[in-house]
Short mmCIF file of C-alpha atoms in Angstrom, two decimals:
data_model
loop_
_atom_site.label_atom_id
_atom_site.label_comp_id
_atom_site.label_asym_id
_atom_site.label_seq_id
_atom_site.Cartn_x
_atom_site.Cartn_y
_atom_site.Cartn_z
CA MET A 222 145.16 68.06 110.45
CA HIS A 223 148.28 67.15 108.52
CA VAL A 224 149.15 70.75 107.69
CA LYS A 225 152.50 72.08 108.81
CA ASN A 226 152.46 75.31 110.80
CA ALA A 227 154.85 76.89 108.31
CA HIS A 228 152.35 76.31 105.51
CA LEU A 229 149.54 77.93 107.49
CA LYS A 230 151.83 80.90 108.14
CA ILE A 231 152.50 81.21 104.40
CA ILE A 232 148.75 81.27 103.71
CA ALA A 233 148.12 83.84 106.45
CA ALA A 234 151.00 86.03 105.29
CA PHE A 235 149.81 85.92 101.68
CA LEU A 236 146.27 86.92 102.63
CA PHE A 237 147.65 89.67 104.88
CA LEU A 238 149.71 91.09 102.01
CA VAL A 239 146.63 91.04 99.79
CA LEU A 240 144.13 92.53 102.22
CA ILE A 241 146.28 95.35 103.59
CA PRO A 242 146.86 97.10 100.22
CA LEU A 243 143.22 96.64 99.28
CA GLY A 244 142.07 97.99 102.61
CA SER A 245 144.16 101.12 102.15
CA VAL A 246 142.23 102.04 99.01
CA CYS A 247 138.82 103.65 99.28
CA ALA A 248 135.93 101.24 98.65
CA GLU A 249 134.70 103.18 95.63
CA SER A 250 137.90 102.46 93.70
CA ILE A 251 137.74 98.68 94.24
CA LYS A 252 135.63 96.83 91.65
CA TRP A 253 134.42 93.28 92.02
CA ALA A 254 133.17 90.29 90.07
CA ALA A 255 131.91 86.81 90.99
CA HIS A 256 132.73 83.71 89.00
CA GLY A 257 132.43 79.95 88.81
CA SER A 258 134.66 77.60 86.85
CA ILE A 259 135.35 74.03 85.87
CA PHE A 260 139.02 73.06 86.36
CA TYR A 261 140.72 70.29 84.44
CA PHE A 262 143.94 68.90 85.94
CA PRO A 263 145.37 66.72 83.14
CA ALA A 264 147.54 63.73 84.00
CA ASN A 265 148.90 60.66 82.27
CA ASN A 266 149.40 58.03 84.97
CA GLY A 267 148.43 54.90 83.04
CA VAL A 268 145.40 52.67 82.95
CA ASP A 269 145.78 51.62 86.59
CA SER A 270 145.03 55.15 87.88
CA ASP A 271 141.86 57.19 88.24
CA PRO A 272 140.88 59.61 85.45
CA ALA A 273 142.31 63.13 85.50
CA PRO A 274 140.05 65.25 87.72
CA ILE A 275 137.45 67.70 86.47
CA ILE A 276 136.67 69.93 89.44
CA PRO A 277 134.11 72.72 90.01
CA SER A 278 135.27 75.88 91.72
CA ALA A 279 133.87 79.19 92.90
CA GLY A 280 135.52 82.54 93.42
CA PHE A 281 135.66 86.28 93.11
CA SER A 282 137.90 89.07 91.92
CA LEU A 283 138.80 92.53 93.22
CA ALA A 284 140.23 95.04 90.78
CA ARG A 285 141.82 98.47 90.82
CA GLN A 286 141.76 100.54 87.65
CA MET A 287 145.30 101.61 86.68
CA MET A 288 144.71 103.19 83.27
CA GLN A 289 141.76 103.59 80.94
CA ASN A 290 142.02 100.05 79.55
CA LEU A 291 144.24 98.46 82.18
CA LYS A 292 143.56 97.21 85.68
CA LEU A 293 145.30 95.23 88.42
CA GLU A 294 143.14 92.35 89.59
CA PHE A 295 143.25 89.94 92.51
CA ILE A 296 141.61 86.61 91.63
CA GLN A 297 140.56 84.02 94.18
CA ASP A 298 139.31 80.51 93.31
CA ILE A 299 138.45 77.78 95.80
CA TYR A 300 138.21 74.08 94.97
CA PHE A 301 138.44 70.73 96.72
CA THR A 302 139.26 67.17 95.68
CA ASN A 303 140.78 63.91 96.94
CA TYR A 304 144.24 62.44 96.32
CA GLU A 305 146.17 59.25 96.91
CA TYR A 306 149.94 58.88 96.98
CA CYS A 307 151.58 56.43 94.60
CA TRP A 308 154.75 55.14 96.28
CA GLU A 309 155.88 53.36 93.10
CA ARG A 310 155.79 56.56 91.04
CA GLY A 311 156.76 58.88 93.89
CA TYR A 312 154.01 61.48 93.50
CA PRO A 313 150.29 62.08 94.30
CA MET A 314 147.49 61.13 91.94
CA ALA A 315 143.91 62.36 91.90
CA ALA A 316 141.46 59.92 93.45
CA SER A 317 138.04 60.23 91.86
CA ASN A 318 137.24 56.72 93.12
CA GLN A 319 136.25 57.03 96.78
CA GLU A 320 137.93 53.72 97.61
CA ASN A 321 141.35 55.04 96.56
CA ARG A 322 141.35 58.36 98.39
CA SER A 323 143.73 59.07 101.26
CA ALA A 324 143.94 62.88 101.48
CA PHE A 325 141.46 65.71 101.13
CA VAL A 326 142.82 68.86 99.46
CA LEU A 327 141.20 72.28 99.83
CA GLY A 328 142.90 74.63 97.38
CA PHE A 329 142.94 78.42 97.38
CA VAL A 330 144.15 79.47 93.93
CA SER A 331 145.14 83.12 94.37
CA GLY A 332 146.54 85.31 91.65
CA PHE A 333 147.43 88.86 90.69
CA HIS A 334 146.56 89.65 87.08
CA VAL A 335 147.31 92.55 84.85
CA THR A 336 144.13 92.77 82.78
CA GLY A 337 143.72 94.63 79.51
CA ILE A 338 140.15 95.54 78.50
CA PHE A 339 139.26 96.21 74.88
CA PRO A 340 135.71 97.36 73.99
CA VAL A 341 134.33 95.91 70.76
CA GLY A 342 130.93 97.51 70.33
CA ASP A 343 128.89 96.53 73.38
CA VAL A 344 131.22 93.61 74.12
CA PHE A 345 134.37 93.79 76.27
CA LEU A 346 137.36 91.59 75.48
CA ARG A 347 139.74 90.85 78.37
CA ILE A 348 143.31 89.55 78.14
CA PHE A 349 145.08 88.86 81.42
CA GLY A 350 148.00 87.13 83.08
CA GLY A 351 150.27 87.17 86.11
CA PRO A 352 151.63 85.20 89.07
CA ALA A 353 149.38 82.77 90.93
CA VAL A 354 149.74 80.32 93.80
CA ASP A 355 147.79 77.27 94.93
CA LEU A 356 147.70 77.41 98.72
CA ARG A 357 146.57 73.90 99.60
CA ILE A 358 145.21 72.81 102.96
CA ILE A 359 145.73 69.04 103.07
CA THR A 360 144.13 66.69 105.59
CA VAL A 361 143.37 62.99 105.86
CA ALA A 362 140.30 62.28 103.72
CA PHE A 363 136.93 62.12 105.43
CA GLY A 364 135.00 58.90 106.03
CA LEU A 365 137.92 56.46 105.85
CA HIS A 366 137.73 52.99 107.39
CA PRO A 367 139.56 52.99 110.76
CA GLU A 368 141.04 49.51 110.26
CA LEU A 369 141.61 49.23 106.50
CA ASP A 370 142.93 52.75 105.83
CA PHE A 371 145.23 53.13 108.86
CA ALA A 372 147.09 49.81 108.81
CA GLY A 373 150.60 51.31 109.01
CA ASP A 374 151.67 50.04 105.58
CA ASP A 375 151.91 51.86 102.23
CA ARG A 376 148.12 52.14 102.13
CA ASP A 377 148.06 54.03 105.43
CA ALA A 378 146.16 57.28 104.85
CA ARG A 379 148.25 59.24 107.35
CA LEU A 380 151.52 58.25 105.70
CA GLN A 381 150.13 59.06 102.27
CA THR A 382 148.79 62.42 103.46
CA ASP A 383 152.18 63.37 104.90
CA ALA A 384 153.83 62.46 101.59
CA ILE A 385 151.25 64.51 99.65
CA VAL A 386 151.85 67.54 101.88
CA LYS A 387 155.60 67.27 101.34
CA TYR A 388 155.19 66.92 97.59
CA PHE A 389 152.73 69.75 96.96
CA TRP A 390 154.51 72.22 99.24
CA GLY A 391 158.00 71.28 98.07
CA LYS A 392 160.15 72.67 95.25
CA GLY A 393 157.78 75.52 94.43
CA ARG A 394 154.95 73.29 93.20
CA TRP A 395 152.50 75.81 94.67
CA PHE A 396 153.63 78.50 92.17
CA LEU A 397 151.52 78.44 88.98
CA PRO A 398 151.52 81.61 86.84
CA THR A 399 148.36 82.00 84.82
CA ALA A 400 147.25 83.49 81.51
CA GLY A 401 143.87 83.72 79.88
CA LEU A 402 141.26 85.62 77.99
CA GLY A 403 137.62 86.44 78.51
CA VAL A 404 134.71 88.21 76.94
CA ASP A 405 131.86 90.07 78.66
CA PHE A 406 128.39 90.55 77.17
CA PRO A 407 125.78 93.02 78.45
CA VAL A 408 122.85 91.35 80.22
CA ASN A 409 121.11 94.55 81.26
CA ASP A 410 122.03 98.07 82.33
CA LYS A 411 123.67 96.83 85.54
CA PHE A 412 125.48 93.56 84.82
CA LEU A 413 127.68 91.81 82.30
CA LEU A 414 127.86 88.06 81.74
CA GLY A 415 131.37 86.89 80.94
CA PHE A 416 133.11 83.71 79.84
CA ASP A 417 136.75 82.96 80.66
CA LEU A 418 139.42 80.54 79.49
CA ARG A 419 142.46 80.20 81.77
CA THR A 420 145.70 78.23 81.84
CA TRP A 421 148.00 77.70 84.82
CA ILE A 422 151.62 76.98 83.93
CA PRO A 423 153.74 74.56 86.05
CA VAL A 424 156.97 76.54 85.89
CA TYR A 425 158.38 74.38 88.69
CA LYS A 426 159.01 71.72 86.05
CA LEU A 427 161.95 73.85 84.92
CA TRP A 428 163.88 72.92 88.09
CA THR A 429 162.29 69.62 89.14
CA ASP A 430 162.40 66.15 87.63
CA ASP A 431 159.89 64.04 89.52
CA GLY A 432 158.98 61.53 86.83
CA THR A 433 155.58 62.99 85.99
CA SER A 434 154.32 63.20 82.42
CA ALA A 435 154.79 66.39 80.39
CA ILE A 436 151.12 67.33 80.77
CA ASP A 437 151.01 66.71 84.51
CA GLY A 438 150.89 69.93 86.53
CA TRP A 439 149.22 71.99 83.83
CA ARG A 440 145.74 73.27 84.58
CA PHE A 441 142.94 74.54 82.41
CA GLY A 442 139.77 76.29 83.39
CA VAL A 443 136.58 77.42 81.69
CA GLY A 444 134.07 79.51 83.53
CA PHE A 445 131.46 82.22 83.69
CA ARG A 446 131.68 85.61 85.35
CA ILE A 447 129.17 88.18 86.62
CA THR A 448 130.49 91.75 86.60
CA PRO A 449 128.70 95.00 87.52
CA ARG A 450 128.96 97.40 84.59
CA THR A 451 130.49 99.97 86.92
CA SER A 452 133.45 97.57 87.40
CA LEU A 453 134.70 98.03 83.85
#
């Protein structure tokens, strides 16, 4: 695996910092929800590149009520996709075409949201935002050709994977604050069905100049959410 030990330690430390505070709170005070989303990672890399990826994800949330209409929420999304590294441009590009892939990326998008809840009749409107990180585990893509994809030149999957690791974990590109809104509708006496719109903001562009387009690095998500009525 082309994942540096320091990066694995960051992931472990982040999860430790999340789980310890949650574990110190009695189970009755922690509320949960399950959700699925479609992520869109826009990019403008020209006609010679693969289309910007549209990626399914799955996840959950754990929340602690802070005030009557305010809660602190931990959000976890998990996705995976393939990338190639473009040496001419100096940055990774999504590889929806299987022939172009070099690296496999498993992303854990973890965030802490402050969520405001506003009842409107039987419907609940949610507005939320806060810091988020994309903790990527990056390996050489699966099913590559042993002779064609490991030739030692610029097409070498190992060299590209190393460059992708360095890029995604460098200069704070893993830090992506998020903001969004959602609405929950009653399905029955026990559950609510919700719909969310989310945006992740590439604040690292404020201190980096890597030649990517203005839209590159932004993320958008639309999804559904199942919430027990006792969690609101």
